[in-house]
mmCIF file of C-alpha atoms in Angstrom:
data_model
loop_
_atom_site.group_PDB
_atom_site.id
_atom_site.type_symbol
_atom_site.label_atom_id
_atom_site.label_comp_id
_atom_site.label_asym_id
_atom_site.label_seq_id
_atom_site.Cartn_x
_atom_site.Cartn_y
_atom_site.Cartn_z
ATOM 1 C CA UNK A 1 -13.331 48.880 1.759
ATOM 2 C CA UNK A 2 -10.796 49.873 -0.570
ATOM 3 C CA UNK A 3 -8.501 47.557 -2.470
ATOM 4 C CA UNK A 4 -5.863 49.333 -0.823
ATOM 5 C CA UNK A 5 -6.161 47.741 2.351
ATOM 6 C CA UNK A 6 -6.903 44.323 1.194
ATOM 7 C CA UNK A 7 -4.570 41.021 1.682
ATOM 8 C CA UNK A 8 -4.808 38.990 -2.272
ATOM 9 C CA UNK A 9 -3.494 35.725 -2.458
ATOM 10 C CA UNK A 10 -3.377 34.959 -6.410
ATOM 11 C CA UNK A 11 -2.233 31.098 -7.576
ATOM 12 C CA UNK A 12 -0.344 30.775 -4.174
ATOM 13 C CA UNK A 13 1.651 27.210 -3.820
ATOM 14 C CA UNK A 14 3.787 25.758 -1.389
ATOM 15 C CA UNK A 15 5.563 23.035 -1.918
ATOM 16 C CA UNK A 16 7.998 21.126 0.295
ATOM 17 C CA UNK A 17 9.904 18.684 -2.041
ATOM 18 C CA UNK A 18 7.448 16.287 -3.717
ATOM 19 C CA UNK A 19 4.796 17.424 -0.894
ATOM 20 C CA UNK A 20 3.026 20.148 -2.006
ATOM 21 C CA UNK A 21 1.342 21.799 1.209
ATOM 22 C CA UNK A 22 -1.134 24.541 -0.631
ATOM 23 C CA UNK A 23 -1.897 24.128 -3.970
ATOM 24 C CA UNK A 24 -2.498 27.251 -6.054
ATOM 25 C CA UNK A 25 -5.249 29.026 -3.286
ATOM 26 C CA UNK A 26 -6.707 32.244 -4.706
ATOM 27 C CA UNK A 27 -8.344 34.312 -1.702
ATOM 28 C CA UNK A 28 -8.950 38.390 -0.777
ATOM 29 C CA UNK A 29 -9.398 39.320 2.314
ATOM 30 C CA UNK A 30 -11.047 42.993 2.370
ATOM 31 C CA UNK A 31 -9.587 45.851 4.538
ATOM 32 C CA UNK A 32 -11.436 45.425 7.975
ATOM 33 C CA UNK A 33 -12.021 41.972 8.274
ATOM 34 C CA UNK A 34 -11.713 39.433 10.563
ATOM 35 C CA UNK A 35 -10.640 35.966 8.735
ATOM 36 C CA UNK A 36 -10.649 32.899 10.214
ATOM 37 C CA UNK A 37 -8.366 29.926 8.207
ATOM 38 C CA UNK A 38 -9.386 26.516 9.647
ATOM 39 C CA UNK A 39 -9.446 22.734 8.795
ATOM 40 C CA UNK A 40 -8.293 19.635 10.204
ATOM 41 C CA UNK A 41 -4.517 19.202 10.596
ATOM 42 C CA UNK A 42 -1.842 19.212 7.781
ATOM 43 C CA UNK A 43 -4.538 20.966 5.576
ATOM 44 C CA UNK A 44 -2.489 24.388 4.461
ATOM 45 C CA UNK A 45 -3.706 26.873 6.352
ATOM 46 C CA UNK A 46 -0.416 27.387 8.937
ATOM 47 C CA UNK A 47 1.743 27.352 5.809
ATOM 48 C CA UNK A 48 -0.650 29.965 4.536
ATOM 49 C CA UNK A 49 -0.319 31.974 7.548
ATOM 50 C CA UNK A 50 3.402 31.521 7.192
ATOM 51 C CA UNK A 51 3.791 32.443 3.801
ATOM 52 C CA UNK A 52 1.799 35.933 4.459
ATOM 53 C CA UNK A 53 4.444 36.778 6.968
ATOM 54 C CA UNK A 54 7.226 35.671 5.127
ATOM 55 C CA UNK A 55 8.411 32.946 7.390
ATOM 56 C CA UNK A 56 8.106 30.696 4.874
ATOM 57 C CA UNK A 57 8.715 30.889 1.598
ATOM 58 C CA UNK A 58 6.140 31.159 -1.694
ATOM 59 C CA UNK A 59 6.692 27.963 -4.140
ATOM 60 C CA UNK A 60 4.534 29.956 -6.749
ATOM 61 C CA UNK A 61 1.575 32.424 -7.369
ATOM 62 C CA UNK A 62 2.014 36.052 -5.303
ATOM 63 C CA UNK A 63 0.462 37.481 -2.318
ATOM 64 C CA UNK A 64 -0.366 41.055 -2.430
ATOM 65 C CA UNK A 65 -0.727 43.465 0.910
ATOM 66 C CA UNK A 66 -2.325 46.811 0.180
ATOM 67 C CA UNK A 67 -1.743 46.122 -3.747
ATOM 68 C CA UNK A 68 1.969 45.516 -3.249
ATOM 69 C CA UNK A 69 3.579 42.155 -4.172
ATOM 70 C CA UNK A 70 5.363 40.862 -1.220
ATOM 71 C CA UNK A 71 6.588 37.690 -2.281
ATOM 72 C CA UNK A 72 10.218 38.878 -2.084
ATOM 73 C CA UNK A 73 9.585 41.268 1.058
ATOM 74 C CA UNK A 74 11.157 40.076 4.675
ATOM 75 C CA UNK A 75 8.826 40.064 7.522
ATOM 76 C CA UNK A 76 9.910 43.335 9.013
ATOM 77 C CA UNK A 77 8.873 45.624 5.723
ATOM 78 C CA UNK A 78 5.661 43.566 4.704
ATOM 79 C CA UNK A 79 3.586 45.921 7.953
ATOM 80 C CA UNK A 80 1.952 42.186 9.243
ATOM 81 C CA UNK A 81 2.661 40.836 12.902
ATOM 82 C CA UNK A 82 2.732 37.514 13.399
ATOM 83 C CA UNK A 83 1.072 36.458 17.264
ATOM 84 C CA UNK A 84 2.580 32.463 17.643
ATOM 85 C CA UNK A 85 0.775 30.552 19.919
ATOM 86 C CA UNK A 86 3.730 29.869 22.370
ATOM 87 C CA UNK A 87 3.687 33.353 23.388
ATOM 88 C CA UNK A 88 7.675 33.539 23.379
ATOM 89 C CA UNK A 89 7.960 36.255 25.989
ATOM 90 C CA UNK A 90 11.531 37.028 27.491
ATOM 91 C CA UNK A 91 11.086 35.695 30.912
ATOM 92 C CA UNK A 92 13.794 38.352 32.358
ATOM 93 C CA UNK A 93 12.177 41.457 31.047
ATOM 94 C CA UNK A 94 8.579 42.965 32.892
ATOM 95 C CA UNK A 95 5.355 43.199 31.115
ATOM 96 C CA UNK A 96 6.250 46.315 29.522
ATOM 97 C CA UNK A 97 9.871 45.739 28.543
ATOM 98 C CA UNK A 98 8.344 42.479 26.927
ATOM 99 C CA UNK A 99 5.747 44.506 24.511
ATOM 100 C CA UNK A 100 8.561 47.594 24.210
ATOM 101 C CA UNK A 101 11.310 45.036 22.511
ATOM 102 C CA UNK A 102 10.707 45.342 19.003
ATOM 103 C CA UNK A 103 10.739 49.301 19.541
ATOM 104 C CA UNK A 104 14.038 49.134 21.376
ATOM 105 C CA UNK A 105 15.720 46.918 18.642
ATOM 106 C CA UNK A 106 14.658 49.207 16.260
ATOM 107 C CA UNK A 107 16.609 52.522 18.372
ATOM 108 C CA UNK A 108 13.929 54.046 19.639
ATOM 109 C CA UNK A 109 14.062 55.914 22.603
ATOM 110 C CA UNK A 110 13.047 54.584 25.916
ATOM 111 C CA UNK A 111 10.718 56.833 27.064
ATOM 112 C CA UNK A 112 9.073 56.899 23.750
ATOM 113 C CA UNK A 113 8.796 52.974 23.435
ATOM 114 C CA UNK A 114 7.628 52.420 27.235
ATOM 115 C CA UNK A 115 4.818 55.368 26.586
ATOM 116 C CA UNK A 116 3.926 53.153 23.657
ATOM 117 C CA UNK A 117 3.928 49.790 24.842
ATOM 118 C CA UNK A 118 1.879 51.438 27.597
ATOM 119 C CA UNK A 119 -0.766 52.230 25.074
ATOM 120 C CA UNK A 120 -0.674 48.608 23.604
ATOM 121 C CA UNK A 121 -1.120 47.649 27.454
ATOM 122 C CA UNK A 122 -3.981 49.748 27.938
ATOM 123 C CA UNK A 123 -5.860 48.298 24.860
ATOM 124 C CA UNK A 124 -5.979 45.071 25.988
ATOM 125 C CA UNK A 125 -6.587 46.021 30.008
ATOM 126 C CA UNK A 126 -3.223 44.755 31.509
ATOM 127 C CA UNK A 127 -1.643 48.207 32.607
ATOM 128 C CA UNK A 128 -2.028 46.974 35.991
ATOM 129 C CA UNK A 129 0.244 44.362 35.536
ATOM 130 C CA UNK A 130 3.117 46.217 33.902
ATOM 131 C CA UNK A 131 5.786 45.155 36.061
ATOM 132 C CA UNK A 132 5.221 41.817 36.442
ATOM 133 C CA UNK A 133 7.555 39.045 34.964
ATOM 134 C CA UNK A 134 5.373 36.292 32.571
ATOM 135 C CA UNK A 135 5.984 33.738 35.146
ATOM 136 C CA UNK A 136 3.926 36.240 37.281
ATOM 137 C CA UNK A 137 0.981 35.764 35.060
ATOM 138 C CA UNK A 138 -1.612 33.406 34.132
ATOM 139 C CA UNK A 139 -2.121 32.323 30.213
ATOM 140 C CA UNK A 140 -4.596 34.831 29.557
ATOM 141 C CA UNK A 141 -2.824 37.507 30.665
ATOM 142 C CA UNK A 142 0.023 35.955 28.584
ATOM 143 C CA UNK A 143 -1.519 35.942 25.736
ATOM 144 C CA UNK A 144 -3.024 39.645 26.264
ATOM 145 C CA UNK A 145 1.224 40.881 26.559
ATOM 146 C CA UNK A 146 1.911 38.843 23.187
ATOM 147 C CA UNK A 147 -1.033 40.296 21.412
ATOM 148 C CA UNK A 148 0.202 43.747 22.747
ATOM 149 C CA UNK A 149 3.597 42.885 21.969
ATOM 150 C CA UNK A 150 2.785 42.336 18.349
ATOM 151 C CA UNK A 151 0.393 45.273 18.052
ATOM 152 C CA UNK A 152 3.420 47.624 18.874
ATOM 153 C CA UNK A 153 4.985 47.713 15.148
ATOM 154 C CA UNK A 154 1.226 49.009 13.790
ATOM 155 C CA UNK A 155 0.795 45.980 11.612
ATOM 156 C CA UNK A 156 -1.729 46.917 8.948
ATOM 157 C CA UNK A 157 -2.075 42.671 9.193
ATOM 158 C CA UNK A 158 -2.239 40.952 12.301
ATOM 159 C CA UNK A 159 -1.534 37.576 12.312
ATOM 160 C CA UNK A 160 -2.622 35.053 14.990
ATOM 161 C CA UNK A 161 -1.622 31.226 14.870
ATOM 162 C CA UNK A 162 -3.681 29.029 16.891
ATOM 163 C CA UNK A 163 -3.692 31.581 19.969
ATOM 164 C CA UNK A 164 -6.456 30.205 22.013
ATOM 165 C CA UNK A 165 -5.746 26.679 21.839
ATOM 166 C CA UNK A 166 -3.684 26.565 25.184
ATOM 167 C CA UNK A 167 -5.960 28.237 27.004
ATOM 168 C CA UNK A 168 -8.977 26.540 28.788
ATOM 169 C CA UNK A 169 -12.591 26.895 27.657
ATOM 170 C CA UNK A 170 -13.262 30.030 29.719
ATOM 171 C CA UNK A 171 -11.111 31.609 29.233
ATOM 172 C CA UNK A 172 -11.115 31.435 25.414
ATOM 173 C CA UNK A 173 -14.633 32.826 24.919
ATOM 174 C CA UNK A 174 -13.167 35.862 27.471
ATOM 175 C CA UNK A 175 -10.435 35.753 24.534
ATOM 176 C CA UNK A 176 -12.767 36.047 21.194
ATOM 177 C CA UNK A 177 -14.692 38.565 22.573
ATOM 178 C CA UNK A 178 -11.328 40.810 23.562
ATOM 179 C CA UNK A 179 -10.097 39.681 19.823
ATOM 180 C CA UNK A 180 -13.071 40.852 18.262
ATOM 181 C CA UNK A 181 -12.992 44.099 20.205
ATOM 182 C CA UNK A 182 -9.491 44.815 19.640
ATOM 183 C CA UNK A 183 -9.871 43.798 15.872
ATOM 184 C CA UNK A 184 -12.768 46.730 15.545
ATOM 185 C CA UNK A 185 -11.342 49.226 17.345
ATOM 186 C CA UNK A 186 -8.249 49.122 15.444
ATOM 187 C CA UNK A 187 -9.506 48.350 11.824
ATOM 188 C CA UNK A 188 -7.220 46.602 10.832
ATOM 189 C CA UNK A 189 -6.975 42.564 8.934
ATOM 190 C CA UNK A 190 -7.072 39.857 11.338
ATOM 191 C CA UNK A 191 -6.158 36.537 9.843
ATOM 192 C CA UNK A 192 -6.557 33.900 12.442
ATOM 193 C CA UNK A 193 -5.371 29.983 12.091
ATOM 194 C CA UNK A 194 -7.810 27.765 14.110
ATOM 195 C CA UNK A 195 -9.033 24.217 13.838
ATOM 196 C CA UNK A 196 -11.839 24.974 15.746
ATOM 197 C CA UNK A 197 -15.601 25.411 13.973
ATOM 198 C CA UNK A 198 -16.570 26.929 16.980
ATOM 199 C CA UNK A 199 -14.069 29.624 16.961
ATOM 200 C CA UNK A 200 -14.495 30.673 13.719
ATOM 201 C CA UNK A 201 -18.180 30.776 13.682
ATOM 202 C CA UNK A 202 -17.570 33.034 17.054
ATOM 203 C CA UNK A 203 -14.722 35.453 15.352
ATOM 204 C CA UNK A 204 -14.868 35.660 11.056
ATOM 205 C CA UNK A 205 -16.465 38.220 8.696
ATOM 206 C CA UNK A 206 -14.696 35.867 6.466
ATOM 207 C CA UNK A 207 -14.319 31.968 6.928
ATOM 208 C CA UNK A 208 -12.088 29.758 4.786
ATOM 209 C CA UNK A 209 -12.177 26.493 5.005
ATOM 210 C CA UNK A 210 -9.696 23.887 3.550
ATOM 211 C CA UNK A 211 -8.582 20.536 2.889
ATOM 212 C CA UNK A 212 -5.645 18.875 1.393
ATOM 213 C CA UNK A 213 -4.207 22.006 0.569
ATOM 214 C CA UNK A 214 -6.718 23.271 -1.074
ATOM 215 C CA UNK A 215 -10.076 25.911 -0.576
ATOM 216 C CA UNK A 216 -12.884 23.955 -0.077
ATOM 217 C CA UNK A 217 -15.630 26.910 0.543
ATOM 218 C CA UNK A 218 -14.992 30.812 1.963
ATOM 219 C CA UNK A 219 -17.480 33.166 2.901
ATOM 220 C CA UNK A 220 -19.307 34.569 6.264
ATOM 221 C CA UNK A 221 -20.020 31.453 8.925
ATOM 222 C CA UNK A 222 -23.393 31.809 8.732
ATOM 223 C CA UNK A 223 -23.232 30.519 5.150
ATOM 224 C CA UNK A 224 -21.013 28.084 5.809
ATOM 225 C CA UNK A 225 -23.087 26.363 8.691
ATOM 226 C CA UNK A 226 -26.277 26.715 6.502
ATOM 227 C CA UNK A 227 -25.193 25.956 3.211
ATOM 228 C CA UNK A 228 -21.684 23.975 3.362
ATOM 229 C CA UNK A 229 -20.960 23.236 -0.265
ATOM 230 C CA UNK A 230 -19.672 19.379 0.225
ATOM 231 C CA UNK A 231 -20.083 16.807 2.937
ATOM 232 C CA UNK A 232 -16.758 17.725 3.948
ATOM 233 C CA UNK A 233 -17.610 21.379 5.151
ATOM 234 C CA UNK A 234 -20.963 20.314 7.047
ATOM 235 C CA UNK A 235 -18.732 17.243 8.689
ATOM 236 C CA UNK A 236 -16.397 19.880 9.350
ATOM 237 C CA UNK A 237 -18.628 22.353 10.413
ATOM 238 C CA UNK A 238 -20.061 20.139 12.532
ATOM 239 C CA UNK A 239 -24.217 20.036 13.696
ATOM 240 C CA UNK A 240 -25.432 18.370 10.431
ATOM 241 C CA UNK A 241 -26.411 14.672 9.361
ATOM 242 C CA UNK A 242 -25.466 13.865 5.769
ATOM 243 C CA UNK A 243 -27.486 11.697 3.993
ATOM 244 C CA UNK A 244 -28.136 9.871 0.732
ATOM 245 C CA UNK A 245 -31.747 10.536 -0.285
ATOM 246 C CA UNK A 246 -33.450 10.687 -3.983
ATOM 247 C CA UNK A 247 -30.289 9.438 -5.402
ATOM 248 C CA UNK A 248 -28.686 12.886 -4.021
ATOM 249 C CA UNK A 249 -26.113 13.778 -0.987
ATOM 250 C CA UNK A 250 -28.070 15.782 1.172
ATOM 251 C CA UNK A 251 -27.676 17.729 5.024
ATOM 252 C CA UNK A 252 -29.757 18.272 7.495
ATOM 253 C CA UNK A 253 -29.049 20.205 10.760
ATOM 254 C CA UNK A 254 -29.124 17.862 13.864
ATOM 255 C CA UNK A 255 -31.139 20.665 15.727
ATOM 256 C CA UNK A 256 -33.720 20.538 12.873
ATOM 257 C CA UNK A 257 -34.375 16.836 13.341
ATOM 258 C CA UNK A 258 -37.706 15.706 14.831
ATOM 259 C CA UNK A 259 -38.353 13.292 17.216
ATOM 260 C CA UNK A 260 -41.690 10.793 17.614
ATOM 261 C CA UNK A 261 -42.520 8.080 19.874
ATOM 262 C CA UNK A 262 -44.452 6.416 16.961
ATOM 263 C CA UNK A 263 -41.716 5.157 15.123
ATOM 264 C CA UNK A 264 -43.559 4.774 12.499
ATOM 265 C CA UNK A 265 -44.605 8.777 12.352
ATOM 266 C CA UNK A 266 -41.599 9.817 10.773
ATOM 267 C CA UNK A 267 -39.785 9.595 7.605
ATOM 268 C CA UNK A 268 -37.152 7.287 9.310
ATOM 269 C CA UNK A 269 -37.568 4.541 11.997
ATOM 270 C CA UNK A 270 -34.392 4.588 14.560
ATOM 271 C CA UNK A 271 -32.793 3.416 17.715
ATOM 272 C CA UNK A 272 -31.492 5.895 20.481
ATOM 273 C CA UNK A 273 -28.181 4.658 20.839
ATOM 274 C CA UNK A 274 -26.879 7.068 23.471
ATOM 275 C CA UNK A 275 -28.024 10.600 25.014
ATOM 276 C CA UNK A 276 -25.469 13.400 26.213
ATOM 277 C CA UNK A 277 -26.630 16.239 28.418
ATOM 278 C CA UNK A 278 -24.892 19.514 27.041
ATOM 279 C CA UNK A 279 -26.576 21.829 29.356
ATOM 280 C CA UNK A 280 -29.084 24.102 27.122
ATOM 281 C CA UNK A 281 -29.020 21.335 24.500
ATOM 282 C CA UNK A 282 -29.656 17.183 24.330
ATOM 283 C CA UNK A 283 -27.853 15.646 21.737
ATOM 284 C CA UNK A 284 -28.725 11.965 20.980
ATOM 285 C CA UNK A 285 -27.295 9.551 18.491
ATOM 286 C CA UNK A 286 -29.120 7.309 16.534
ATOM 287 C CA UNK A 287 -29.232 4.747 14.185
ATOM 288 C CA UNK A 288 -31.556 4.163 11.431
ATOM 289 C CA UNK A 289 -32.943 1.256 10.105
ATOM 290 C CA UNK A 290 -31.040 1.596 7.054
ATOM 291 C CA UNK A 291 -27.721 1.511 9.250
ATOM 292 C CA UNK A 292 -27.539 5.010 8.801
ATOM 293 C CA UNK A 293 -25.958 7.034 11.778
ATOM 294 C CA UNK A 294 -28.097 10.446 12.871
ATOM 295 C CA UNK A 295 -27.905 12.876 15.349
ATOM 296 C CA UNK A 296 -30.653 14.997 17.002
ATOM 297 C CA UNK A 297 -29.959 18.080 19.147
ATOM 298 C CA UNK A 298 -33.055 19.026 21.215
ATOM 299 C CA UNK A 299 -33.276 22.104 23.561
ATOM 300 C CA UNK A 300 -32.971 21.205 27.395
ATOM 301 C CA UNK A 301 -36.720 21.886 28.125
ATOM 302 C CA UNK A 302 -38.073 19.717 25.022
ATOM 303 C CA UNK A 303 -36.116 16.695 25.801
ATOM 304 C CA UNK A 304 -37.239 16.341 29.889
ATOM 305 C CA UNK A 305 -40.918 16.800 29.058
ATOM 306 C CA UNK A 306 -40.629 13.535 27.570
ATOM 307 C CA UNK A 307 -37.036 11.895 27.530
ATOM 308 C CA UNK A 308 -36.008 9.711 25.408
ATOM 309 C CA UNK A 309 -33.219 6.416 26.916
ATOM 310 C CA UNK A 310 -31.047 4.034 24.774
ATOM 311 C CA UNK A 311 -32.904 1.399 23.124
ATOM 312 C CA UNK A 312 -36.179 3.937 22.658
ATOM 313 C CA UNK A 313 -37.507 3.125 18.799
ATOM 314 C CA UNK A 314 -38.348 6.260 17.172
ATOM 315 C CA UNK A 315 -39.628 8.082 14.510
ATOM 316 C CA UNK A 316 -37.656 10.753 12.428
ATOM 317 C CA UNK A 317 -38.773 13.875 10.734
ATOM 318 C CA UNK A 318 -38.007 16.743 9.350
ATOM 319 C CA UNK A 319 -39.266 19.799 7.385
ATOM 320 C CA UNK A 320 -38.524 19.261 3.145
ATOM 321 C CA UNK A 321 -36.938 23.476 3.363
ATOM 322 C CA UNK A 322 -34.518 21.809 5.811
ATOM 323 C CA UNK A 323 -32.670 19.949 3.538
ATOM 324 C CA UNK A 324 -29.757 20.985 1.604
ATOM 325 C CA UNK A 325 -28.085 19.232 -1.046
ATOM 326 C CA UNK A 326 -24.128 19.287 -0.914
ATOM 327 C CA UNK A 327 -21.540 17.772 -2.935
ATOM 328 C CA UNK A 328 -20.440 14.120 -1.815
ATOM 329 C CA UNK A 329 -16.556 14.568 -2.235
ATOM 330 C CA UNK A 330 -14.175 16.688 -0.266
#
């Protein structure tokens, strides 16, 4: 991709009086991709978001659409679209009135803007429910209007703030499929706020994860998961034990742990403490008897040939390639 389609975010702050909410990011998102923002709460990515759209304002550094500083832009001639989780359809106007609006408050015609927001409709497979009023729909189909709705304007960006995290867990992996599919077909940036590890891995080209206002580690999810730079990231990420071993912080995926009846087998001795049936997967907690705290995921199958209850001793093992040595602090 060109650097003509790319999102740059050079030195970017945001401060908030004393509180200072991101603190000088630097991040390009390439034409085409799908980026996912995402840490725990208060971390910087909404203000991020926010600051891209120009609904908030940049305390210093510059963010560049397309190679064109925007810093100074309003929302309306920056070509992003902002998708806010609550939705915020008109509950008087129909299905297609509600995805026409911006077209109609800019003076264009009706039949032009209805033929249009038809087309945004069709897309994301709610023509059939073009006269309906939003309290005629369910979330999902909600959701699919608002993502229309915003689509309308031909955003070169799209932006999406938390917009799965009201619906239930169905029907958001019906949702990150449709985003994904919607997000190739058009081409165009995606840059998606989420808290969730799951939804990232599910969605990005392009993961960024932060902390205290800050970039902790960016880069596909698949990299993230098996190669998180600090303890923060895997705990983040989720699915890894973090250890001190050799004088050195270290992770090692839960699902690469090995279990032993011979406690003394392994290169740990441990205590089940508790076992949770996930479906496909087993995940049981232990502790060590360093007083360390593990985890082991073990597929469905494995763990009913031989299951293990609270109070089992145990041995733990793993392979030495399945270690990886991270950075202790945040």
């Amino acid at each position: 991709m060109t650097p003509e389609k790319d999102v740059e975010l050079v030195g970017v702050t945001k401060a908030y009086g004393q509180t200072v909410a991101v603190d000088a990011i630097d991040l390009r998102i390439r034409g085409g991709q799908y980026c996912c923002l995402l840490g725990p709460s208060g971390c910087g990515k909404s203000s991020t978001l926010r600051m891209i759209a120009g609904h908030e304002s940049v305390t210093g550094g510059d963010i560049l659409i397309a190679n064109r500083r925007i810093n100074d832009d309003p929302p309306a001639r920056r070509g992003t679209a902002m998708m806010f989780q609550s939705y915020a359809l008109f509950p008087h106007l129909d299905t297609r009135d509600n995805v026409a609006f911006s077209l109609k408050m800019q003076g264009v015609a009706k039949a032009e803007r209805r033929a249009r927001a038809m087309e945004m409709l069709d897309l994301v497979s709610m023509t059939a429910y073009a006269a309906r009023k939003p309290t005629e729909l369910s979330g999902g189909q909600q959701q699919r209007v608002a993502l229309a709705r915003a689509l309308m304007t031909r955003p070169s960006v799209l932006l999406l703030d938390e917009p799965l995290s009201a619906l239930d867990p169905f029907l958001r992996g019906r949702m990150r499929a449709e985003l994904r599919r919607i997000q190739r077909e058009l081409g165009i940036i995606f840059v998606h706020v989420t808290h969730s590890q799951e939804e990232a891995m599910a969605l990005a080209d392009l993961a960024v994860v932060m902390n205290d206002g800050r970039i902790v580690q960016e880069g596909p999810p698949r990299e993230l998961f098996n190669r998180p730079a600090t303890a923060f990231v895997a705990r983040f990420m989720g699915g890894h034990n973090i250890m001190e071993m050799d004088g050195r912080t270290v992770t090692l995926r839960s699902d690469a742990v090995r279990l032993s009846r011979d406690a003394e087998a392994g290169r740990r001795r441990a205590t089940v403490r508790d076992v949770e049936y996930q479906g496909a997967q087993v995940h049981l907690n232990l502790a060590t008897e360093a007083g360390e705290e593990m985890a082991a995921i073990l597929p469905e199958r494995t763990y009913f040939s031989d299951p293990f209850a609270p109070g089992d001793s145990v041995g733990v093992a793993w392979a030495p390639e399945d270690i990886h040595e991270v950075r202790a602090g945040a």
